[in-house]
């Protein structure tokens, strides 16, 4: 320490008159004895008291050693005590325990004349510790040795020192943590500092490198280069950056850049600070970058997408090969002369001006960073095309530009169009299907529906699609429908044949639905596809069928219980069903009858013609065939039956035959009895009638009668012949009814049969001045009973003449249609009133409009015609209008049908 | 010589009518009031023509026809009956009757013409 001269030196100086020790707070030690220049006690006292340095005077020996004898203001302030307090204390009261221990030996050293100094810690009155530096030595006052101690608070020094240390450490840390090697060389090119990175770079410990030079580590020629560069920096004082290559201990070639600068240290020495950057990696990266740049350039040039750079407000500043090709420019130069507007048609598909819309697109890209949109472009040759455009904002050399990637999507559009068409086709197909088809998503919303479904719901497709089932149905029902959906979605398995009822605008509907998972292209289930078939009618049909089955059962029961013997047969093999009444009537059990031909019942006594007639009627299929037959029971007994047969038609053919038999044996017996009675009665009536007639005839011819008598006799003759006729008809009918009328068929020419009749009617017609026109087809030959046919026709012709006024025409025509003969008898007579036409063939019926005009009718003629026509297997019908006339049509088979 | 006609008829009034009508025409009339009497008459002497009723006491018309057929008589027989059934007509024809008329349907003045056809 410069300020503190050695005690010997100071002692000598102090006693010198030219002493300047006052400036240095010279202590007032034995001034009177040793140094006359320091005699002035007050001056020393002031110095002592005003000194910024703490000064203690202590006892040096004996039990009081260390006791503070005197102390100055600075010392008191430093320790936080008052001077008076300190004067009652020992110096060790201010020490830390370790110093207390050292104190006795230090006191002895001082008593032995030694000055000692140290840095120790003192404790203030408040207990806090602070560092001090003291210097203590002996003070001889009047022969008594005291200890004089100068104490200096070094808190600030210590802090500064600590700070310095810390900052030095900090600097080293920074240097060490730097990836770049840093070194410091002195003028002699020796390393005097190096960081961890440099050590690593050199591959040596710090200790191995410090103090050494390049020559200790590098080959001479390389070291020479380093040395030269260092020297250059030292001499020029200028910074030097140099790229060098060297091979490290491991044989790896490094490229390094070394930046060397000159600094002057506090002592004025020049030092060289070098920072090395190993740019081997960077170089590699650069090389790589160059490669990737090439790659990028290649990509850029070869890219299928047109990539271009657009400077907003300016136009295109670059475009790759695809761009040039896309817009059909000659080259990039030409391309760069365009703005986006010029490469677009005037209007975009939405009708907006391209220029205006493009501004908006660019603005959006600038604001958001990117913008992707569809755009209609125009090539240089004027051709327009659809493209997608991706605008991406980027900075290029500090300026904002947009990179635009344009992709021609004409083909995509075409594909989209065909996809749309395909979807449309799909829709057409979906719509053509009568089943309801719907696609639903996971939220019970309809995605797609077909026409049948729309129709069923009475809603437009637009209304349905996107609509949730919950919007269409009460919650409960919607939940019910959805339950299946959820099941299908969860399981991924179809659910088939769900039958549900639902409300529709047309009422309750029954549907059968199949639901299958609806998967997207990736196979993920995104909903369900449903196919519903309206089975309402099926359902109703089923119910109807059940009802019908129920009815059929009832009918069956009724038929079973019926007293009418009923049998159902087919042509092959025969009986399918017979009821109990049939069993009773025939004596055959159902089991015996089953599959038998019903002919087993035939007795052989029923005329074959009758069966033939019935068959003809049955096979026409339009009416019951009814007749009376004689059948034979299983036991051989015979019975009369009224047989009704009707066919059950299927596809226009008689498939089943239902036969109903009523036992009419008793009735038949009665009929026969009646017929026999009629025969007898008529015989008994006829005999007197014959007498009357013959008598009248004799009277008329043999006696001379007056005119009046003659007229009366004529009248009587007419009455008796009418009576005879009535008897004939009634007898005839009773025979027909008793089944006693036999049909004798033989081939005959129709025209000759009719011509035989002609003569009979001619006189009558002539009498009424009527014209009889017979238009006959001479070629017609039929097999029938000519006598019965004559009787039928005679009745029809007689009626025609009788019920037609004078001077009218009667017409008879014949023709063949198919295998039938049609004979029409047309008159211009009174006709049959409409309301009575259905009774015309009834027994004893006479139309009201002729009863008075023609009184001599029996009401049996048309009944007889009807009965005889039936016997011949024919049909009789008529059309008539009152006062206009009637036409009766008789239809007979050309040949009587044979029993199949 | 007038033709001899046998009339087998049980109804007296009709017999009278026959007689009135046929005597006028110059025929010799013989009456048999039942079948047996007719057979007897025929056996005694064959007539030129027989007008035969069917329903008569004792032997009826069919019996008479049967007898005639059996005996092989060749004189014509005309049945005049009030039975009008076909079956009767056929039966008579089968037994050799030449003709058959229902009396109540026949006019008396036709009788002479009819007989003339056969005798």
Tab-separated table of C-alpha atoms in Angstrom, chain A residues 336-606:
chain	number	residue	atom	x	y	z
A	336	UNK	CA	-44.499	-10.539	-67.317
A	337	UNK	CA	-46.065	-7.803	-69.386
A	338	UNK	CA	-49.539	-8.924	-68.304
A	339	UNK	CA	-51.728	-8.202	-65.336
A	340	UNK	CA	-54.161	-10.820	-64.016
A	341	UNK	CA	-57.050	-8.900	-65.624
A	342	UNK	CA	-55.600	-9.376	-69.039
A	343	UNK	CA	-55.490	-13.114	-68.532
A	344	UNK	CA	-59.154	-13.264	-67.538
A	345	UNK	CA	-62.379	-12.794	-69.466
A	346	UNK	CA	-64.230	-9.572	-68.795
A	347	UNK	CA	-66.720	-11.281	-66.554
A	348	UNK	CA	-66.514	-14.149	-64.128
A	349	UNK	CA	-69.250	-16.819	-64.150
A	350	UNK	CA	-71.047	-15.050	-61.304
A	351	UNK	CA	-71.406	-12.028	-63.558
A	352	UNK	CA	-68.926	-9.849	-61.734
A	353	UNK	CA	-66.218	-7.949	-63.551
A	354	UNK	CA	-62.928	-9.859	-63.413
A	355	UNK	CA	-60.853	-6.781	-62.634
A	356	UNK	CA	-62.978	-5.808	-59.683
A	357	UNK	CA	-63.214	-9.329	-58.310
A	358	UNK	CA	-59.484	-9.928	-58.716
A	359	UNK	CA	-58.756	-6.845	-56.621
A	360	UNK	CA	-60.898	-8.294	-53.908
A	361	UNK	CA	-59.151	-11.662	-54.098
A	362	UNK	CA	-55.720	-10.033	-53.900
A	363	UNK	CA	-56.844	-7.929	-50.989
A	364	UNK	CA	-58.082	-10.986	-49.135
A	365	UNK	CA	-54.782	-12.770	-49.768
A	366	UNK	CA	-52.850	-9.791	-48.480
A	367	UNK	CA	-54.980	-9.614	-45.365
A	368	UNK	CA	-55.245	-13.274	-44.556
A	369	UNK	CA	-51.956	-14.524	-45.941
A	370	UNK	CA	-53.575	-16.904	-48.405
A	371	UNK	CA	-56.661	-17.059	-50.563
A	372	UNK	CA	-57.900	-20.022	-52.503
A	373	UNK	CA	-60.646	-19.578	-55.055
A	374	UNK	CA	-61.943	-20.638	-58.426
A	375	UNK	CA	-61.301	-18.375	-61.332
A	376	UNK	CA	-62.093	-18.233	-64.981
A	377	UNK	CA	-58.985	-17.477	-66.950
A	378	UNK	CA	-58.304	-16.665	-70.544
A	379	UNK	CA	-55.367	-17.843	-72.612
A	380	UNK	CA	-53.573	-15.706	-75.122
A	381	UNK	CA	-55.489	-17.425	-77.875
A	382	UNK	CA	-58.718	-16.256	-76.251
A	383	UNK	CA	-59.741	-19.680	-74.981
A	384	UNK	CA	-61.302	-19.509	-71.543
A	385	UNK	CA	-60.830	-22.095	-68.855
A	386	UNK	CA	-61.617	-22.785	-65.238
A	387	UNK	CA	-58.819	-22.808	-62.719
A	388	UNK	CA	-58.235	-22.849	-59.042
A	389	UNK	CA	-55.979	-20.113	-57.794
A	390	UNK	CA	-53.989	-20.152	-54.584
A	391	UNK	CA	-52.619	-16.773	-53.630
A	392	UNK	CA	-49.993	-16.819	-50.908
A	393	UNK	CA	-48.498	-13.696	-49.466
A	394	UNK	CA	-44.709	-13.656	-49.143
A	395	UNK	CA	-41.866	-11.264	-48.877
A	396	UNK	CA	-39.274	-11.039	-51.532
A	397	UNK	CA	-36.343	-8.719	-51.018
A	398	UNK	CA	-38.361	-6.762	-48.522
A	399	UNK	CA	-41.337	-6.347	-50.735
A	400	UNK	CA	-44.725	-7.983	-50.408
A	401	UNK	CA	-45.545	-10.161	-53.337
A	402	UNK	CA	-48.091	-12.846	-53.945
A	403	UNK	CA	-47.197	-16.253	-55.127
A	404	UNK	CA	-49.991	-17.538	-57.305
A	405	UNK	CA	-50.483	-21.187	-58.102
A	406	UNK	CA	-52.957	-21.655	-60.899
A	407	UNK	CA	-54.305	-25.049	-61.746
A	408	UNK	CA	-56.369	-25.685	-64.851
A	409	UNK	CA	-59.444	-27.532	-63.579
A	410	UNK	CA	-61.236	-27.775	-66.877
A	411	UNK	CA	-60.921	-31.518	-66.628
A	412	UNK	CA	-61.950	-31.419	-63.019
A	413	UNK	CA	-64.935	-29.358	-64.058
A	414	UNK	CA	-65.713	-31.890	-66.743
A	415	UNK	CA	-65.317	-34.633	-64.180
A	416	UNK	CA	-67.490	-32.679	-61.794
A	417	UNK	CA	-70.028	-32.204	-64.503
A	418	UNK	CA	-70.047	-35.895	-65.295
A	419	UNK	CA	-70.153	-36.613	-61.583
A	420	UNK	CA	-73.111	-34.312	-61.318
A	421	UNK	CA	-74.607	-36.053	-64.303
A	422	UNK	CA	-73.854	-39.393	-62.709
A	423	UNK	CA	-75.490	-38.191	-59.533
A	424	UNK	CA	-78.325	-36.943	-61.621
A	425	UNK	CA	-78.534	-40.307	-63.356
A	426	UNK	CA	-78.424	-41.911	-59.969
A	427	UNK	CA	-81.231	-39.643	-58.902
A	428	UNK	CA	-83.166	-40.553	-62.019
A	429	UNK	CA	-82.757	-44.199	-61.140
A	430	UNK	CA	-83.595	-43.553	-57.508
A	431	UNK	CA	-86.640	-41.626	-58.610
A	432	UNK	CA	-87.747	-44.376	-60.955
A	433	UNK	CA	-87.789	-46.864	-58.120
A	434	UNK	CA	-91.146	-47.185	-56.488
A	435	UNK	CA	-89.630	-48.036	-53.152
A	436	UNK	CA	-88.824	-45.089	-50.921
A	437	UNK	CA	-85.096	-44.525	-50.726
A	438	UNK	CA	-83.502	-42.173	-48.258
A	439	UNK	CA	-80.013	-41.423	-46.997
A	440	UNK	CA	-79.834	-40.177	-43.458
A	441	UNK	CA	-76.895	-38.848	-41.489
A	442	UNK	CA	-76.038	-39.630	-37.903
A	443	UNK	CA	-78.240	-36.809	-36.662
A	444	UNK	CA	-81.408	-38.292	-38.154
A	445	UNK	CA	-81.351	-35.777	-41.006
A	446	UNK	CA	-82.213	-36.675	-44.553
A	447	UNK	CA	-79.268	-36.257	-46.886
A	448	UNK	CA	-80.897	-37.555	-49.980
A	449	UNK	CA	-84.313	-38.863	-50.870
A	450	UNK	CA	-85.991	-40.189	-53.968
A	451	UNK	CA	-89.191	-39.119	-55.616
A	452	UNK	CA	-91.271	-41.963	-54.247
A	453	UNK	CA	-90.326	-40.857	-50.746
A	454	UNK	CA	-91.101	-37.216	-51.516
A	455	UNK	CA	-94.465	-38.241	-52.928
A	456	UNK	CA	-95.236	-40.378	-49.926
A	457	UNK	CA	-94.384	-37.517	-47.592
A	458	UNK	CA	-96.112	-34.978	-49.852
A	459	UNK	CA	-93.063	-32.780	-49.576
A	460	UNK	CA	-90.599	-31.337	-52.051
A	461	UNK	CA	-87.107	-32.800	-52.163
A	462	UNK	CA	-85.667	-29.435	-51.118
A	463	UNK	CA	-87.900	-29.421	-48.077
A	464	UNK	CA	-86.898	-32.915	-47.066
A	465	UNK	CA	-83.192	-32.908	-47.690
A	466	UNK	CA	-81.415	-31.499	-44.670
A	467	UNK	CA	-84.509	-31.883	-42.546
A	468	UNK	CA	-84.389	-33.926	-39.406
A	469	UNK	CA	-86.918	-36.647	-38.795
A	470	UNK	CA	-87.626	-34.876	-35.530
A	471	UNK	CA	-89.031	-31.976	-37.540
A	472	UNK	CA	-91.417	-34.286	-39.379
A	473	UNK	CA	-92.724	-36.599	-36.717
A	474	UNK	CA	-93.786	-36.478	-33.126
A	475	UNK	CA	-90.762	-37.072	-30.925
A	476	UNK	CA	-91.838	-40.527	-29.872
A	477	UNK	CA	-92.227	-41.815	-33.398
A	478	UNK	CA	-89.070	-40.130	-34.656
A	479	UNK	CA	-87.200	-41.769	-31.798
A	480	UNK	CA	-88.641	-45.097	-32.800
A	481	UNK	CA	-87.411	-44.711	-36.390
A	482	UNK	CA	-84.089	-43.454	-35.202
A	483	UNK	CA	-83.566	-46.399	-32.911
A	484	UNK	CA	-83.015	-48.666	-35.874
A	485	UNK	CA	-80.697	-46.142	-37.505
A	486	UNK	CA	-78.552	-46.000	-34.415
A	487	UNK	CA	-78.442	-49.741	-34.254
A	488	UNK	CA	-77.313	-50.005	-37.871
A	489	UNK	CA	-74.750	-47.230	-37.442
A	490	UNK	CA	-73.381	-48.806	-34.265
A	491	UNK	CA	-73.241	-52.366	-35.553
A	492	UNK	CA	-72.363	-51.595	-39.166
A	493	UNK	CA	-74.757	-54.350	-40.103
A	494	UNK	CA	-77.892	-54.013	-42.202
A	495	UNK	CA	-81.266	-54.417	-40.602
A	496	UNK	CA	-83.842	-55.890	-42.882
A	497	UNK	CA	-87.586	-56.163	-42.997
A	498	UNK	CA	-88.538	-53.620	-40.374
A	499	UNK	CA	-92.298	-53.300	-40.526
A	500	UNK	CA	-93.672	-50.098	-39.118
A	501	UNK	CA	-96.815	-48.085	-39.360
A	502	UNK	CA	-96.665	-44.377	-39.884
A	503	UNK	CA	-98.928	-41.438	-40.371
A	504	UNK	CA	-98.950	-39.889	-43.810
A	505	UNK	CA	-101.126	-37.285	-45.450
A	506	UNK	CA	-103.014	-40.179	-47.016
A	507	UNK	CA	-103.651	-41.840	-43.698
A	508	UNK	CA	-102.008	-44.688	-41.865
A	509	UNK	CA	-99.402	-46.418	-43.950
A	510	UNK	CA	-97.561	-49.654	-43.397
A	511	UNK	CA	-94.013	-49.799	-44.626
A	512	UNK	CA	-91.381	-52.460	-44.673
A	513	UNK	CA	-87.908	-51.004	-44.446
A	514	UNK	CA	-84.413	-52.342	-44.974
A	515	UNK	CA	-81.664	-50.186	-43.493
A	516	UNK	CA	-78.022	-50.520	-44.397
A	517	UNK	CA	-75.001	-48.542	-43.178
A	518	UNK	CA	-74.140	-45.551	-45.333
A	519	UNK	CA	-70.367	-45.405	-45.714
A	520	UNK	CA	-68.284	-42.701	-47.263
A	521	UNK	CA	-65.400	-43.365	-49.676
A	522	UNK	CA	-63.105	-44.164	-46.751
A	523	UNK	CA	-65.517	-46.748	-45.457
A	524	UNK	CA	-66.533	-44.752	-42.422
A	525	UNK	CA	-70.182	-45.077	-41.526
A	526	UNK	CA	-71.775	-41.682	-41.878
A	527	UNK	CA	-75.402	-42.634	-41.697
A	528	UNK	CA	-77.898	-45.094	-43.017
A	529	UNK	CA	-79.532	-45.795	-46.336
A	530	UNK	CA	-83.100	-46.900	-46.103
A	531	UNK	CA	-85.294	-48.684	-48.579
A	532	UNK	CA	-88.942	-48.700	-47.705
A	533	UNK	CA	-91.723	-50.429	-49.523
A	534	UNK	CA	-95.252	-49.301	-48.950
A	535	UNK	CA	-96.945	-52.490	-47.931
A	536	UNK	CA	-100.156	-50.799	-46.936
A	537	UNK	CA	-102.090	-52.495	-49.710
A	538	UNK	CA	-100.268	-55.746	-48.996
A	539	UNK	CA	-101.130	-55.322	-45.382
A	540	UNK	CA	-104.705	-54.521	-46.230
A	541	UNK	CA	-104.789	-57.405	-48.677
A	542	UNK	CA	-103.514	-59.694	-45.980
A	543	UNK	CA	-106.166	-58.437	-43.618
A	544	UNK	CA	-108.729	-58.789	-46.375
A	545	UNK	CA	-107.473	-62.281	-47.084
A	546	UNK	CA	-107.759	-63.146	-43.448
A	547	UNK	CA	-111.237	-61.695	-43.468
A	548	UNK	CA	-111.996	-63.624	-46.605
A	549	UNK	CA	-110.585	-66.777	-45.142
A	550	UNK	CA	-112.806	-66.144	-42.172
A	551	UNK	CA	-115.744	-65.566	-44.479
A	552	UNK	CA	-114.812	-68.591	-46.537
A	553	UNK	CA	-114.769	-70.598	-43.359
A	554	UNK	CA	-118.200	-69.290	-42.506
A	555	UNK	CA	-119.401	-70.043	-46.007
A	556	UNK	CA	-117.907	-73.478	-45.760
A	557	UNK	CA	-119.668	-74.030	-42.491
A	558	UNK	CA	-122.868	-72.752	-44.025
A	559	UNK	CA	-122.410	-74.998	-47.039
A	560	UNK	CA	-121.618	-77.901	-44.766
A	561	UNK	CA	-124.756	-77.249	-42.772
A	562	UNK	CA	-126.882	-76.625	-45.835
A	563	UNK	CA	-129.633	-79.056	-46.715
A	564	UNK	CA	-128.736	-78.650	-50.378
A	565	UNK	CA	-126.409	-81.412	-51.501
A	566	UNK	CA	-123.318	-79.564	-52.670
A	567	UNK	CA	-120.351	-80.891	-54.535
A	568	UNK	CA	-117.302	-79.132	-55.995
A	569	UNK	CA	-115.522	-80.858	-58.822
A	570	UNK	CA	-112.840	-80.353	-61.412
A	571	UNK	CA	-112.722	-81.990	-64.805
A	572	UNK	CA	-109.744	-83.970	-63.574
A	573	UNK	CA	-109.739	-85.801	-61.309
A	574	UNK	CA	-113.249	-85.132	-60.030
A	575	UNK	CA	-114.892	-84.423	-56.676
A	576	UNK	CA	-112.925	-82.089	-54.434
A	577	UNK	CA	-115.566	-81.438	-51.876
A	578	UNK	CA	-118.966	-82.701	-50.929
A	579	UNK	CA	-121.082	-81.608	-48.011
A	580	UNK	CA	-123.067	-83.670	-45.551
A	581	UNK	CA	-126.343	-83.154	-47.410
A	582	UNK	CA	-124.643	-84.603	-50.499
A	583	UNK	CA	-123.504	-87.600	-48.445
A	584	UNK	CA	-127.042	-88.106	-47.213
A	585	UNK	CA	-128.591	-87.704	-50.622
A	586	UNK	CA	-126.215	-89.970	-52.531
A	587	UNK	CA	-125.270	-92.445	-49.865
A	588	UNK	CA	-121.590	-91.974	-50.689
A	589	UNK	CA	-119.248	-90.706	-47.981
A	590	UNK	CA	-116.978	-87.753	-48.709
A	591	UNK	CA	-113.972	-90.042	-48.666
A	592	UNK	CA	-115.588	-92.381	-51.203
A	593	UNK	CA	-116.575	-89.507	-53.446
A	594	UNK	CA	-113.207	-87.803	-53.328
A	595	UNK	CA	-111.634	-87.585	-56.803
A	596	UNK	CA	-114.491	-89.586	-58.280
A	597	UNK	CA	-116.220	-88.377	-61.395
A	598	UNK	CA	-119.725	-87.290	-60.454
A	599	UNK	CA	-121.008	-89.595	-63.206
A	600	UNK	CA	-121.045	-92.347	-60.612
A	601	UNK	CA	-124.455	-90.939	-59.752
A	602	UNK	CA	-125.907	-91.173	-63.234
A	603	UNK	CA	-128.793	-93.542	-63.495
A	604	UNK	CA	-128.829	-93.670	-67.277
A	605	UNK	CA	-132.413	-92.488	-67.183
A	606	UNK	CA	-131.644	-88.863	-67.733
